Amino acid sequence: MPDRKGLARIGIRAAGGLVGVAVAVVAIGGATLLPLPDFAIGAPSQTVTPVPADQQRVCPGPLLQLAADAGAATRPSSVGAPTTTTGSTGAEVRTHTLKADTDSESADEAPLLATVSTPPGASAAPLIAGAQLQNAAAQDLAGLAAASCAEPSADTWLAAGSTALGQTSLVLLANPSAVDATVDLAIFSESGPVSAPGATGIVVPAGAQKVVPLAGLAPSAAAPVVHVTTSGGEVVASLQQSYEQGIQPRGAEMAGATGAPGRQQIIPGVTIASMSAVQGAQSAEGVGVDFPVVRILVPGDKDAQVTVGAVGETGTAAGNSYATTVKAGTVAEVPLNDLKDGSYTVTVNSSVPVVASARTSVIGSKTRDFAWFSSAQPLLKQALTSVPGGYTPTLHVANPGEADRTVTVQSVAAGSKAFTLTVPAEGGAGANLKPGTYVVTGADGLTASISYAADGRTSSFALAPPGPLAAPITVYPN
């Protein structure tokens, strides 16, 4: 057994070990509780503000017809020329023509490009607008066609046209950029998605237009909707439709982009005229092409429960509502029954996102015509529209809100006087305009369109807000 001195040595060693453990614990605890020195180094970066690009609008150009010669059946040629009006808020508008999709060197067959420069450092794009109007009266193509000059886009929906008997539809693709654009067309009809070889990989050369006959991709489609997407560059897509019954032309129209898929679509300024004559033609001819309808596409994979409401603008009799089911992936047309002559705000509410537009016809004393009315995007606080003269141009403003709104309309012409337009809640209002360019103030959240009407003539186009400018970006060098 250890003696007393040995026990003392063992006790001293044990006490020393306990002290060492205690020191280690304190050291570790201090390391975790005390703040450590900060050795982080921030990554170098620089905020770069992109040079503002020019604001561009492309007018689709004149109405076109395909050659009667079977050897050149897809070669377009112009039918007359449109009247074009452009304008901006304080900046100079420069215009020049793109290259037409034809062997001809005539600029009359080409789209028109309108450009305004954005000042360096600008927080908002300058307002620029343009529109064209053409009254064609050829032997086999006649009608009034109005169109807005649109901003290039990589994603466009065209809810118009037909390739049924007597109907001709052309998809017009204008590329104002300096690089070629590759375009894909996804086509839907009353029978569902259309499998169309040749609808993808369409090359639209830089600074040029490409014309695609829809009948070659979707023959015998009574109610097509075309989704236009691009890569490599953006295009302005529009759809020209003309109708010929026997040897008699029954109208022509240039339809622009309609609203992207959404659960609510608002179509302002749907104008119905000579309804009694249209109804009489229905019973006499047994066809439905003249009757006013709303065309609806469900691009998703779920059926849509849809309610269509038509509310008369100020001075027009009350409208009506219609409920239906539209199958997924298909296009349906809802007749607008029991509406009297006048202008209406048509609203489509759906359980799933849809694409929508409306078509009406007019029968005059000597001629017939039809018009497409696109669903419109909500405007910003200020909007600009150009109005070519002739055929009683009318501004239509729709208000989806629950309170009345007042907008101010002012011509950019020197010395002009502004006027106000009161737009009722969940309704619409209209005002006739003279030719020119107008600023509409207080329009944020509202939608608007311009319509034209005369004896046996009708057309329309929607107003669209400008796209946003490029935002500053942060660059991290390697």
Tab-separated table of C-alpha atoms in Angstrom:
chain	number	residue	atom	x	y	z
A	1	MET	CA	0.000	0.000	0.000
A	2	PRO	CA	1.271	3.502	-0.753
A	3	ASP	CA	2.546	5.421	2.182
A	4	ARG	CA	1.353	8.859	3.120
A	5	LYS	CA	3.907	10.601	0.893
A	6	GLY	CA	2.790	8.541	-2.119
A	7	LEU	CA	-0.842	9.380	-1.472
A	8	ALA	CA	0.041	13.043	-1.291
A	9	ARG	CA	1.875	12.875	-4.618
A	10	ILE	CA	-1.154	11.179	-6.243
A	11	GLY	CA	-3.504	13.827	-4.820
A	12	ILE	CA	-1.314	16.631	-6.121
A	13	ARG	CA	-1.201	15.049	-9.581
A	14	ALA	CA	-5.001	14.615	-9.647
A	15	ALA	CA	-5.553	18.186	-8.560
A	16	GLY	CA	-3.175	19.386	-11.272
A	17	GLY	CA	-5.089	17.370	-13.885
A	18	LEU	CA	-8.383	18.869	-12.745
A	19	VAL	CA	-6.945	22.351	-12.984
A	20	GLY	CA	-5.726	21.613	-16.517
A	21	VAL	CA	-9.155	20.387	-17.581
A	22	ALA	CA	-10.755	23.465	-16.057
A	23	VAL	CA	-8.348	25.747	-17.949
A	24	ALA	CA	-9.121	23.934	-21.214
A	25	VAL	CA	-12.882	24.257	-20.625
A	26	VAL	CA	-12.533	27.972	-19.893
A	27	ALA	CA	-10.398	28.454	-23.003
A	28	ILE	CA	-12.913	26.649	-25.230
A	29	GLY	CA	-15.835	28.506	-23.682
A	30	GLY	CA	-14.094	31.810	-24.176
A	31	ALA	CA	-13.401	31.005	-27.776
A	32	THR	CA	-17.089	30.376	-28.407
A	33	LEU	CA	-18.383	33.360	-26.430
A	34	LEU	CA	-15.935	36.073	-27.401
A	35	PRO	CA	-16.344	37.727	-30.871
A	36	LEU	CA	-13.817	36.504	-33.405
A	37	PRO	CA	-11.963	38.918	-35.675
A	38	ASP	CA	-13.807	39.562	-38.978
A	39	PHE	CA	-11.597	38.584	-41.908
A	40	ALA	CA	-14.385	38.623	-44.627
A	41	ILE	CA	-13.444	40.402	-47.854
A	42	GLY	CA	-16.271	41.872	-49.965
A	43	ALA	CA	-16.388	40.859	-53.623
A	44	PRO	CA	-15.624	43.795	-55.933
A	45	SER	CA	-18.668	44.889	-57.929
A	46	GLN	CA	-19.868	47.708	-60.106
A	47	THR	CA	-23.394	48.899	-60.893
A	48	VAL	CA	-23.893	49.405	-64.600
A	49	THR	CA	-26.823	51.320	-66.078
A	50	PRO	CA	-27.560	50.075	-69.608
A	51	VAL	CA	-27.684	52.660	-72.369
A	52	PRO	CA	-31.419	53.237	-73.038
A	53	ALA	CA	-32.469	51.607	-76.273
A	54	ASP	CA	-34.510	53.408	-78.883
A	55	GLN	CA	-38.263	52.960	-78.524
A	56	GLN	CA	-39.624	51.168	-81.588
A	57	ARG	CA	-43.094	50.665	-83.003
A	58	VAL	CA	-43.791	48.687	-86.164
A	59	CYS	CA	-46.836	49.322	-88.344
A	60	PRO	CA	-47.766	46.133	-90.266
A	61	GLY	CA	-47.992	47.816	-93.663
A	62	PRO	CA	-50.573	47.442	-96.436
A	63	LEU	CA	-53.126	44.699	-96.861
A	64	LEU	CA	-51.701	41.830	-98.896
A	65	GLN	CA	-53.069	39.267	-101.284
A	66	LEU	CA	-51.471	36.090	-102.545
A	67	ALA	CA	-50.688	35.672	-106.232
A	68	ALA	CA	-53.315	33.977	-108.374
A	69	ASP	CA	-50.580	32.143	-110.299
A	70	ALA	CA	-50.251	28.625	-108.849
A	71	GLY	CA	-46.508	28.798	-109.315
A	72	ALA	CA	-46.286	31.772	-106.960
A	73	ALA	CA	-49.291	31.134	-104.743
A	74	THR	CA	-47.440	32.068	-101.557
A	75	ARG	CA	-45.962	35.301	-102.908
A	76	PRO	CA	-47.734	38.332	-101.380
A	77	SER	CA	-48.428	41.606	-103.127
A	78	SER	CA	-49.890	44.784	-101.685
A	79	VAL	CA	-53.424	46.029	-102.211
A	80	GLY	CA	-53.167	49.808	-102.065
A	81	ALA	CA	-51.441	51.587	-99.176
A	82	PRO	CA	-52.489	52.624	-95.667
A	83	THR	CA	-52.537	56.083	-94.119
A	84	THR	CA	-50.148	56.135	-91.158
A	85	THR	CA	-50.004	58.564	-88.223
A	86	THR	CA	-47.184	58.619	-85.660
A	87	GLY	CA	-46.431	60.869	-82.726
A	88	SER	CA	-44.449	61.279	-79.518
A	89	THR	CA	-44.313	63.486	-76.441
A	90	GLY	CA	-41.632	65.999	-77.283
A	91	ALA	CA	-39.207	63.692	-79.108
A	92	GLU	CA	-38.689	63.435	-82.841
A	93	VAL	CA	-40.125	60.336	-84.499
A	94	ARG	CA	-37.950	58.825	-87.204
A	95	THR	CA	-39.489	56.431	-89.718
A	96	HIS	CA	-38.245	54.077	-92.388
A	97	THR	CA	-39.564	50.958	-94.091
A	98	LEU	CA	-38.440	47.397	-93.496
A	99	LYS	CA	-37.773	44.937	-96.288
A	100	ALA	CA	-40.940	43.353	-97.653
A	101	ASP	CA	-41.400	39.595	-97.999
A	102	THR	CA	-41.476	39.810	-101.794
A	103	ASP	CA	-39.159	40.092	-104.752
A	104	SER	CA	-40.431	43.609	-105.366
A	105	GLU	CA	-38.282	46.535	-104.313
A	106	SER	CA	-41.341	48.715	-103.666
A	107	ALA	CA	-41.446	50.174	-100.155
A	108	ASP	CA	-45.234	50.363	-100.412
A	109	GLU	CA	-45.419	46.641	-99.603
A	110	ALA	CA	-43.255	46.812	-96.463
A	111	PRO	CA	-43.977	47.476	-92.773
A	112	LEU	CA	-43.087	50.899	-91.370
A	113	LEU	CA	-40.698	51.249	-88.431
A	114	ALA	CA	-41.130	54.292	-86.157
A	115	THR	CA	-38.299	55.087	-83.723
A	116	VAL	CA	-37.749	57.546	-80.867
A	117	SER	CA	-34.479	57.858	-78.946
A	118	THR	CA	-34.551	57.546	-75.162
A	119	PRO	CA	-32.441	60.245	-73.416
A	120	PRO	CA	-29.481	58.885	-71.399
A	121	GLY	CA	-30.357	58.370	-67.737
A	122	ALA	CA	-34.100	58.525	-68.361
A	123	SER	CA	-36.184	56.775	-65.712
A	124	ALA	CA	-39.105	56.253	-68.101
A	125	ALA	CA	-39.404	55.617	-71.797
A	126	PRO	CA	-40.695	58.463	-73.970
A	127	LEU	CA	-44.252	57.986	-75.111
A	128	ILE	CA	-44.482	56.997	-78.777
A	129	ALA	CA	-47.477	55.803	-80.737
A	130	GLY	CA	-48.470	55.049	-84.278
A	131	ALA	CA	-51.414	53.617	-86.154
A	132	GLN	CA	-52.455	52.936	-89.723
A	133	LEU	CA	-55.780	52.845	-91.545
A	134	GLN	CA	-56.602	51.455	-94.975
A	135	ASN	CA	-59.837	51.131	-96.919
A	136	ALA	CA	-59.231	48.492	-99.584
A	137	ALA	CA	-61.560	48.183	-102.555
A	138	ALA	CA	-59.981	45.564	-104.819
A	139	GLN	CA	-62.003	43.099	-106.853
A	140	ASP	CA	-61.408	40.199	-104.470
A	141	LEU	CA	-60.299	41.991	-101.276
A	142	ALA	CA	-62.241	44.859	-99.752
A	143	GLY	CA	-62.698	46.234	-96.269
A	144	LEU	CA	-61.529	48.735	-93.671
A	145	ALA	CA	-58.434	47.688	-91.727
A	146	ALA	CA	-57.010	49.685	-88.805
A	147	ALA	CA	-53.941	48.596	-86.853
A	148	SER	CA	-51.790	49.949	-84.069
A	149	CYS	CA	-48.039	50.198	-84.562
A	150	ALA	CA	-46.818	47.696	-81.960
A	151	GLU	CA	-43.704	47.157	-79.859
A	152	PRO	CA	-41.575	44.092	-80.722
A	153	SER	CA	-42.129	41.098	-78.439
A	154	ALA	CA	-40.885	37.549	-77.952
A	155	ASP	CA	-44.346	36.292	-76.977
A	156	THR	CA	-47.567	37.212	-78.813
A	157	TRP	CA	-51.087	35.755	-78.980
A	158	LEU	CA	-53.217	36.243	-82.108
A	159	ALA	CA	-56.869	35.330	-81.523
A	160	ALA	CA	-58.271	36.004	-84.979
A	161	GLY	CA	-58.496	34.619	-88.489
A	162	SER	CA	-59.999	31.605	-90.215
A	163	THR	CA	-59.016	29.170	-92.947
A	164	ALA	CA	-62.548	27.957	-93.625
A	165	LEU	CA	-64.080	28.190	-97.104
A	166	GLY	CA	-63.742	31.714	-98.497
A	167	GLN	CA	-61.448	32.865	-95.674
A	168	THR	CA	-57.786	33.836	-96.124
A	169	SER	CA	-55.503	34.460	-93.143
A	170	LEU	CA	-51.873	35.568	-93.204
A	171	VAL	CA	-49.553	35.743	-90.191
A	172	LEU	CA	-47.291	38.790	-90.633
A	173	LEU	CA	-43.938	38.707	-88.821
A	174	ALA	CA	-41.861	41.913	-88.830
A	175	ASN	CA	-38.352	41.898	-87.377
A	176	PRO	CA	-36.993	45.434	-86.810
A	177	SER	CA	-33.839	44.272	-85.005
A	178	ALA	CA	-30.316	43.886	-86.384
A	179	VAL	CA	-30.249	40.092	-85.906
A	180	ASP	CA	-32.317	37.320	-87.433
A	181	ALA	CA	-35.225	36.032	-85.354
A	182	THR	CA	-36.349	32.408	-85.190
A	183	VAL	CA	-40.105	32.100	-84.755
A	184	ASP	CA	-42.271	29.191	-83.585
A	185	LEU	CA	-46.035	29.162	-84.171
A	186	ALA	CA	-48.228	27.076	-81.847
A	187	ILE	CA	-51.693	26.836	-83.398
A	188	PHE	CA	-54.948	25.910	-81.660
A	189	SER	CA	-58.367	25.414	-83.220
A	190	GLU	CA	-61.861	24.250	-82.344
A	191	SER	CA	-60.487	20.685	-82.591
A	192	GLY	CA	-57.542	21.268	-80.247
A	193	PRO	CA	-53.807	21.825	-80.808
A	194	VAL	CA	-52.821	21.675	-84.479
A	195	SER	CA	-49.858	19.532	-85.488
A	196	ALA	CA	-48.299	21.670	-88.196
A	197	PRO	CA	-44.980	20.698	-89.793
A	198	GLY	CA	-43.203	23.864	-90.812
A	199	ALA	CA	-44.660	25.945	-87.957
A	200	THR	CA	-41.387	25.986	-86.015
A	201	GLY	CA	-37.956	27.344	-86.840
A	202	ILE	CA	-39.272	30.086	-89.146
A	203	VAL	CA	-36.405	32.497	-89.794
A	204	VAL	CA	-37.349	36.164	-90.106
A	205	PRO	CA	-34.347	38.096	-91.441
A	206	ALA	CA	-33.115	41.188	-89.648
A	207	GLY	CA	-34.917	44.328	-90.770
A	208	ALA	CA	-37.464	42.394	-92.811
A	209	GLN	CA	-40.947	40.904	-92.852
A	210	LYS	CA	-42.018	37.279	-93.263
A	211	VAL	CA	-45.540	36.379	-94.401
A	212	VAL	CA	-46.880	32.939	-93.417
A	213	PRO	CA	-50.187	31.768	-94.985
A	214	LEU	CA	-52.125	30.133	-92.162
A	215	ALA	CA	-53.964	27.730	-94.486
A	216	GLY	CA	-50.690	25.926	-95.183
A	217	LEU	CA	-50.342	25.118	-91.469
A	218	ALA	CA	-53.937	24.770	-90.264
A	219	PRO	CA	-56.319	24.103	-93.187
A	220	SER	CA	-60.082	24.307	-92.589
A	221	ALA	CA	-59.701	25.847	-89.124
A	222	ALA	CA	-62.796	27.935	-88.465
A	223	ALA	CA	-61.527	29.467	-85.211
A	224	PRO	CA	-57.718	29.438	-84.916
A	225	VAL	CA	-55.587	31.050	-82.227
A	226	VAL	CA	-51.845	31.436	-82.897
A	227	HIS	CA	-49.172	31.682	-80.201
A	228	VAL	CA	-46.036	33.349	-81.587
A	229	THR	CA	-42.752	32.899	-79.708
A	230	THR	CA	-39.273	33.931	-80.812
A	231	SER	CA	-35.598	33.343	-80.060
A	232	GLY	CA	-32.620	35.384	-81.191
A	233	GLY	CA	-34.702	38.526	-81.671
A	234	GLU	CA	-38.158	39.971	-81.136
A	235	VAL	CA	-40.841	40.489	-83.766
A	236	VAL	CA	-44.122	42.306	-84.221
A	237	ALA	CA	-46.769	39.726	-85.099
A	238	SER	CA	-50.164	40.520	-86.607
A	239	LEU	CA	-52.788	38.597	-88.535
A	240	GLN	CA	-54.525	39.718	-91.703
A	241	GLN	CA	-57.866	38.119	-92.483
A	242	SER	CA	-60.036	38.600	-95.563
A	243	TYR	CA	-63.363	37.004	-96.435
A	244	GLU	CA	-64.795	36.333	-99.867
A	245	GLN	CA	-68.222	34.786	-100.405
A	246	GLY	CA	-68.498	33.450	-103.920
A	247	ILE	CA	-66.941	36.252	-105.948
A	248	GLN	CA	-67.994	39.005	-103.525
A	249	PRO	CA	-65.490	40.378	-100.975
A	250	ARG	CA	-67.060	40.486	-97.508
A	251	GLY	CA	-64.436	42.351	-95.511
A	252	ALA	CA	-60.811	42.565	-94.425
A	253	GLU	CA	-59.097	43.163	-91.110
A	254	MET	CA	-55.625	43.521	-89.598
A	255	ALA	CA	-55.704	42.030	-86.083
A	256	GLY	CA	-52.986	42.758	-83.553
A	257	ALA	CA	-51.912	40.995	-80.379
A	258	THR	CA	-54.504	40.087	-77.800
A	259	GLY	CA	-53.877	39.803	-74.066
A	260	ALA	CA	-51.729	36.998	-72.629
A	261	PRO	CA	-53.569	34.138	-70.865
A	262	GLY	CA	-55.389	35.309	-67.755
A	263	ARG	CA	-58.447	34.522	-65.663
A	264	GLN	CA	-59.976	37.848	-66.668
A	265	GLN	CA	-59.870	39.413	-70.131
A	266	ILE	CA	-61.349	42.849	-70.847
A	267	ILE	CA	-62.261	43.790	-74.432
A	268	PRO	CA	-63.102	47.515	-74.646
A	269	GLY	CA	-65.162	49.169	-77.355
A	270	VAL	CA	-66.804	46.150	-78.999
A	271	THR	CA	-69.016	47.891	-81.550
A	272	ILE	CA	-72.166	46.303	-82.946
A	273	ALA	CA	-73.947	47.890	-85.902
A	274	SER	CA	-76.737	46.874	-88.307
A	275	MET	CA	-77.646	43.986	-85.992
A	276	SER	CA	-81.070	43.548	-87.564
A	277	ALA	CA	-79.483	43.162	-91.016
A	278	VAL	CA	-76.954	40.667	-89.617
A	279	GLN	CA	-79.743	38.606	-88.045
A	280	GLY	CA	-81.669	38.700	-91.317
A	281	ALA	CA	-78.615	37.471	-93.220
A	282	GLN	CA	-78.237	34.643	-90.743
A	283	SER	CA	-81.691	33.248	-91.408
A	284	ALA	CA	-81.465	33.821	-95.158
A	285	GLU	CA	-77.995	32.345	-95.698
A	286	GLY	CA	-77.847	29.823	-92.885
A	287	VAL	CA	-74.248	30.723	-91.966
A	288	GLY	CA	-72.751	32.114	-88.782
A	289	VAL	CA	-69.720	34.071	-89.914
A	290	ASP	CA	-71.427	37.466	-89.597
A	291	PHE	CA	-72.825	36.988	-86.106
A	292	PRO	CA	-70.974	38.717	-83.211
A	293	VAL	CA	-68.982	36.244	-81.110
A	294	VAL	CA	-66.283	36.069	-78.445
A	295	ARG	CA	-63.446	33.681	-79.328
A	296	ILE	CA	-61.930	31.918	-76.302
A	297	LEU	CA	-58.923	29.593	-76.059
A	298	VAL	CA	-58.000	27.508	-73.013
A	299	PRO	CA	-54.247	26.921	-73.481
A	300	GLY	CA	-53.858	24.807	-70.309
A	301	ASP	CA	-54.838	21.250	-69.442
A	302	LYS	CA	-57.976	22.011	-67.368
A	303	ASP	CA	-61.440	22.848	-68.702
A	304	ALA	CA	-62.593	26.434	-68.157
A	305	GLN	CA	-65.852	27.553	-66.595
A	306	VAL	CA	-66.366	30.834	-68.409
A	307	THR	CA	-68.733	33.757	-67.936
A	308	VAL	CA	-68.901	36.412	-70.668
A	309	GLY	CA	-70.454	39.752	-69.733
A	310	ALA	CA	-71.310	42.585	-72.138
A	311	VAL	CA	-71.972	45.988	-70.534
A	312	GLY	CA	-73.142	48.862	-72.712
A	313	GLU	CA	-71.086	52.041	-72.727
A	314	THR	CA	-72.706	55.311	-71.709
A	315	GLY	CA	-75.641	55.841	-74.068
A	316	THR	CA	-75.922	52.162	-75.023
A	317	ALA	CA	-78.635	49.836	-73.751
A	318	ALA	CA	-77.744	47.344	-71.021
A	319	GLY	CA	-75.879	44.258	-72.167
A	320	ASN	CA	-76.122	40.594	-71.270
A	321	SER	CA	-74.134	37.727	-69.770
A	322	TYR	CA	-73.360	34.256	-71.051
A	323	ALA	CA	-71.956	31.165	-69.290
A	324	THR	CA	-70.307	28.165	-70.902
A	325	THR	CA	-67.611	25.512	-70.498
A	326	VAL	CA	-64.605	25.480	-72.821
A	327	LYS	CA	-62.527	22.309	-73.032
A	328	ALA	CA	-58.807	22.414	-72.344
A	329	GLY	CA	-56.613	22.998	-75.372
A	330	THR	CA	-59.500	24.024	-77.630
A	331	VAL	CA	-61.021	27.201	-79.046
A	332	ALA	CA	-64.725	28.036	-78.656
A	333	GLU	CA	-66.841	30.934	-79.882
A	334	VAL	CA	-69.602	32.314	-77.666
A	335	PRO	CA	-72.370	34.136	-79.607
A	336	LEU	CA	-73.323	37.575	-78.281
A	337	ASN	CA	-77.093	37.210	-78.497
A	338	ASP	CA	-79.706	39.863	-77.768
A	339	LEU	CA	-77.424	42.887	-78.109
A	340	LYS	CA	-78.628	46.062	-79.755
A	341	ASP	CA	-76.524	48.397	-81.870
A	342	GLY	CA	-73.950	50.261	-79.783
A	343	SER	CA	-70.575	49.902	-78.077
A	344	TYR	CA	-69.885	47.457	-75.254
A	345	THR	CA	-67.219	46.509	-72.756
A	346	VAL	CA	-66.967	42.721	-72.932
A	347	THR	CA	-65.427	40.951	-69.920
A	348	VAL	CA	-64.436	37.288	-69.868
A	349	ASN	CA	-64.069	35.719	-66.405
A	350	SER	CA	-62.730	32.174	-66.243
A	351	SER	CA	-61.797	29.521	-63.684
A	352	VAL	CA	-58.447	29.046	-65.467
A	353	PRO	CA	-56.335	31.343	-67.692
A	354	VAL	CA	-57.764	31.935	-71.173
A	355	VAL	CA	-57.080	34.009	-74.286
A	356	ALA	CA	-59.977	36.007	-75.759
A	357	SER	CA	-61.057	38.415	-78.489
A	358	ALA	CA	-64.337	39.442	-80.130
A	359	ARG	CA	-65.532	39.725	-83.725
A	360	THR	CA	-68.457	41.695	-85.132
A	361	SER	CA	-69.740	42.354	-88.642
A	362	VAL	CA	-71.555	45.194	-90.350
A	363	ILE	CA	-73.830	45.104	-93.384
A	364	GLY	CA	-74.090	48.407	-95.221
A	365	SER	CA	-76.110	49.612	-98.175
A	366	LYS	CA	-73.501	48.360	-100.664
A	367	THR	CA	-70.664	46.700	-98.741
A	368	ARG	CA	-69.970	44.379	-95.831
A	369	ASP	CA	-67.090	44.234	-93.406
A	370	PHE	CA	-65.993	42.735	-90.072
A	371	ALA	CA	-63.716	43.748	-87.196
A	372	TRP	CA	-61.662	42.017	-84.512
A	373	PHE	CA	-61.516	43.502	-81.006
A	374	SER	CA	-58.557	42.355	-78.897
A	375	SER	CA	-58.501	42.062	-75.133
A	376	ALA	CA	-56.428	44.983	-73.876
A	377	GLN	CA	-53.660	45.311	-71.321
A	378	PRO	CA	-54.075	47.706	-68.353
A	379	LEU	CA	-52.632	51.114	-69.133
A	380	LEU	CA	-50.216	53.188	-67.079
A	381	LYS	CA	-51.027	56.649	-65.695
A	382	GLN	CA	-50.340	58.160	-69.119
A	383	ALA	CA	-51.043	56.581	-72.484
A	384	LEU	CA	-50.421	57.823	-75.999
A	385	THR	CA	-52.453	56.961	-79.081
A	386	SER	CA	-52.255	58.044	-82.702
A	387	VAL	CA	-55.438	58.310	-84.742
A	388	PRO	CA	-55.424	58.306	-88.546
A	389	GLY	CA	-58.291	60.332	-89.987
A	390	GLY	CA	-61.529	59.148	-91.553
A	391	TYR	CA	-64.457	56.878	-90.721
A	392	THR	CA	-65.390	58.434	-87.350
A	393	PRO	CA	-62.575	57.349	-85.004
A	394	THR	CA	-63.809	56.766	-81.448
A	395	LEU	CA	-61.808	56.345	-78.232
A	396	HIS	CA	-63.255	53.682	-75.902
A	397	VAL	CA	-62.136	53.428	-72.259
A	398	ALA	CA	-63.168	50.567	-69.950
A	399	ASN	CA	-63.063	50.679	-66.159
A	400	PRO	CA	-62.966	47.332	-64.295
A	401	GLY	CA	-62.874	49.027	-60.873
A	402	GLU	CA	-65.620	49.653	-58.349
A	403	ALA	CA	-65.464	53.463	-58.508
A	404	ASP	CA	-66.044	55.905	-61.363
A	405	ARG	CA	-62.908	57.279	-62.993
A	406	THR	CA	-62.168	60.451	-64.953
A	407	VAL	CA	-59.480	60.597	-67.627
A	408	THR	CA	-58.137	63.641	-69.434
A	409	VAL	CA	-57.602	63.512	-73.196
A	410	GLN	CA	-55.211	66.072	-74.708
A	411	SER	CA	-53.991	66.381	-78.292
A	412	VAL	CA	-50.245	66.957	-78.666
A	413	ALA	CA	-50.977	69.586	-81.316
A	414	ALA	CA	-50.094	73.099	-80.238
A	415	GLY	CA	-53.012	75.148	-78.966
A	416	SER	CA	-55.367	72.194	-78.579
A	417	LYS	CA	-57.794	71.976	-75.657
A	418	ALA	CA	-58.101	69.005	-73.351
A	419	PHE	CA	-61.377	67.348	-72.441
A	420	THR	CA	-62.366	64.893	-69.729
A	421	LEU	CA	-64.170	61.585	-70.025
A	422	THR	CA	-65.965	60.013	-67.062
A	423	VAL	CA	-65.781	56.212	-67.123
A	424	PRO	CA	-68.354	54.494	-64.878
A	425	ALA	CA	-67.369	51.701	-62.521
A	426	GLU	CA	-67.432	48.263	-64.159
A	427	GLY	CA	-68.403	49.943	-67.429
A	428	GLY	CA	-67.064	51.989	-70.289
A	429	ALA	CA	-67.362	55.295	-72.110
A	430	GLY	CA	-66.431	56.621	-75.535
A	431	ALA	CA	-65.615	59.879	-77.284
A	432	ASN	CA	-65.151	60.768	-80.952
A	433	LEU	CA	-61.695	62.052	-81.911
A	434	LYS	CA	-60.210	64.054	-84.744
A	435	PRO	CA	-57.082	62.841	-86.548
A	436	GLY	CA	-53.887	63.307	-84.543
A	437	THR	CA	-51.967	62.050	-81.533
A	438	TYR	CA	-53.440	62.180	-78.021
A	439	VAL	CA	-52.201	61.821	-74.455
A	440	VAL	CA	-54.649	60.079	-72.110
A	441	THR	CA	-53.907	60.948	-68.468
A	442	GLY	CA	-55.261	59.197	-65.375
A	443	ALA	CA	-55.664	55.896	-67.213
A	444	ASP	CA	-53.705	53.650	-64.822
A	445	GLY	CA	-55.467	50.272	-64.545
A	446	LEU	CA	-57.953	51.103	-67.309
A	447	THR	CA	-58.076	49.581	-70.806
A	448	ALA	CA	-58.782	51.365	-74.068
A	449	SER	CA	-59.207	50.959	-77.806
A	450	ILE	CA	-59.888	52.953	-80.964
A	451	SER	CA	-62.693	51.949	-83.322
A	452	TYR	CA	-63.719	53.099	-86.806
A	453	ALA	CA	-67.205	52.873	-88.297
A	454	ALA	CA	-68.992	53.871	-91.501
A	455	ASP	CA	-71.671	52.490	-93.780
A	456	GLY	CA	-70.550	48.913	-94.413
A	457	ARG	CA	-67.127	49.497	-92.868
A	458	THR	CA	-65.682	48.733	-89.388
A	459	SER	CA	-62.320	48.145	-87.683
A	460	SER	CA	-60.551	48.513	-84.342
A	461	PHE	CA	-57.254	48.309	-82.458
A	462	ALA	CA	-56.377	48.226	-78.753
A	463	LEU	CA	-54.063	50.598	-76.869
A	464	ALA	CA	-51.039	49.000	-75.183
A	465	PRO	CA	-48.714	50.299	-72.441
A	466	PRO	CA	-45.000	50.695	-73.258
A	467	GLY	CA	-42.562	48.067	-72.045
A	468	PRO	CA	-40.258	48.982	-69.118
A	469	LEU	CA	-36.735	50.275	-69.627
A	470	ALA	CA	-33.804	48.073	-68.661
A	471	ALA	CA	-32.970	48.324	-64.931
A	472	PRO	CA	-29.428	48.894	-63.583
A	473	ILE	CA	-27.495	45.653	-63.032
A	474	THR	CA	-24.620	44.736	-60.684
A	475	VAL	CA	-21.538	43.252	-62.393
A	476	TYR	CA	-19.059	41.024	-60.501
A	477	PRO	CA	-15.713	40.647	-62.366
A	478	ASN	CA	-13.989	37.233	-62.408
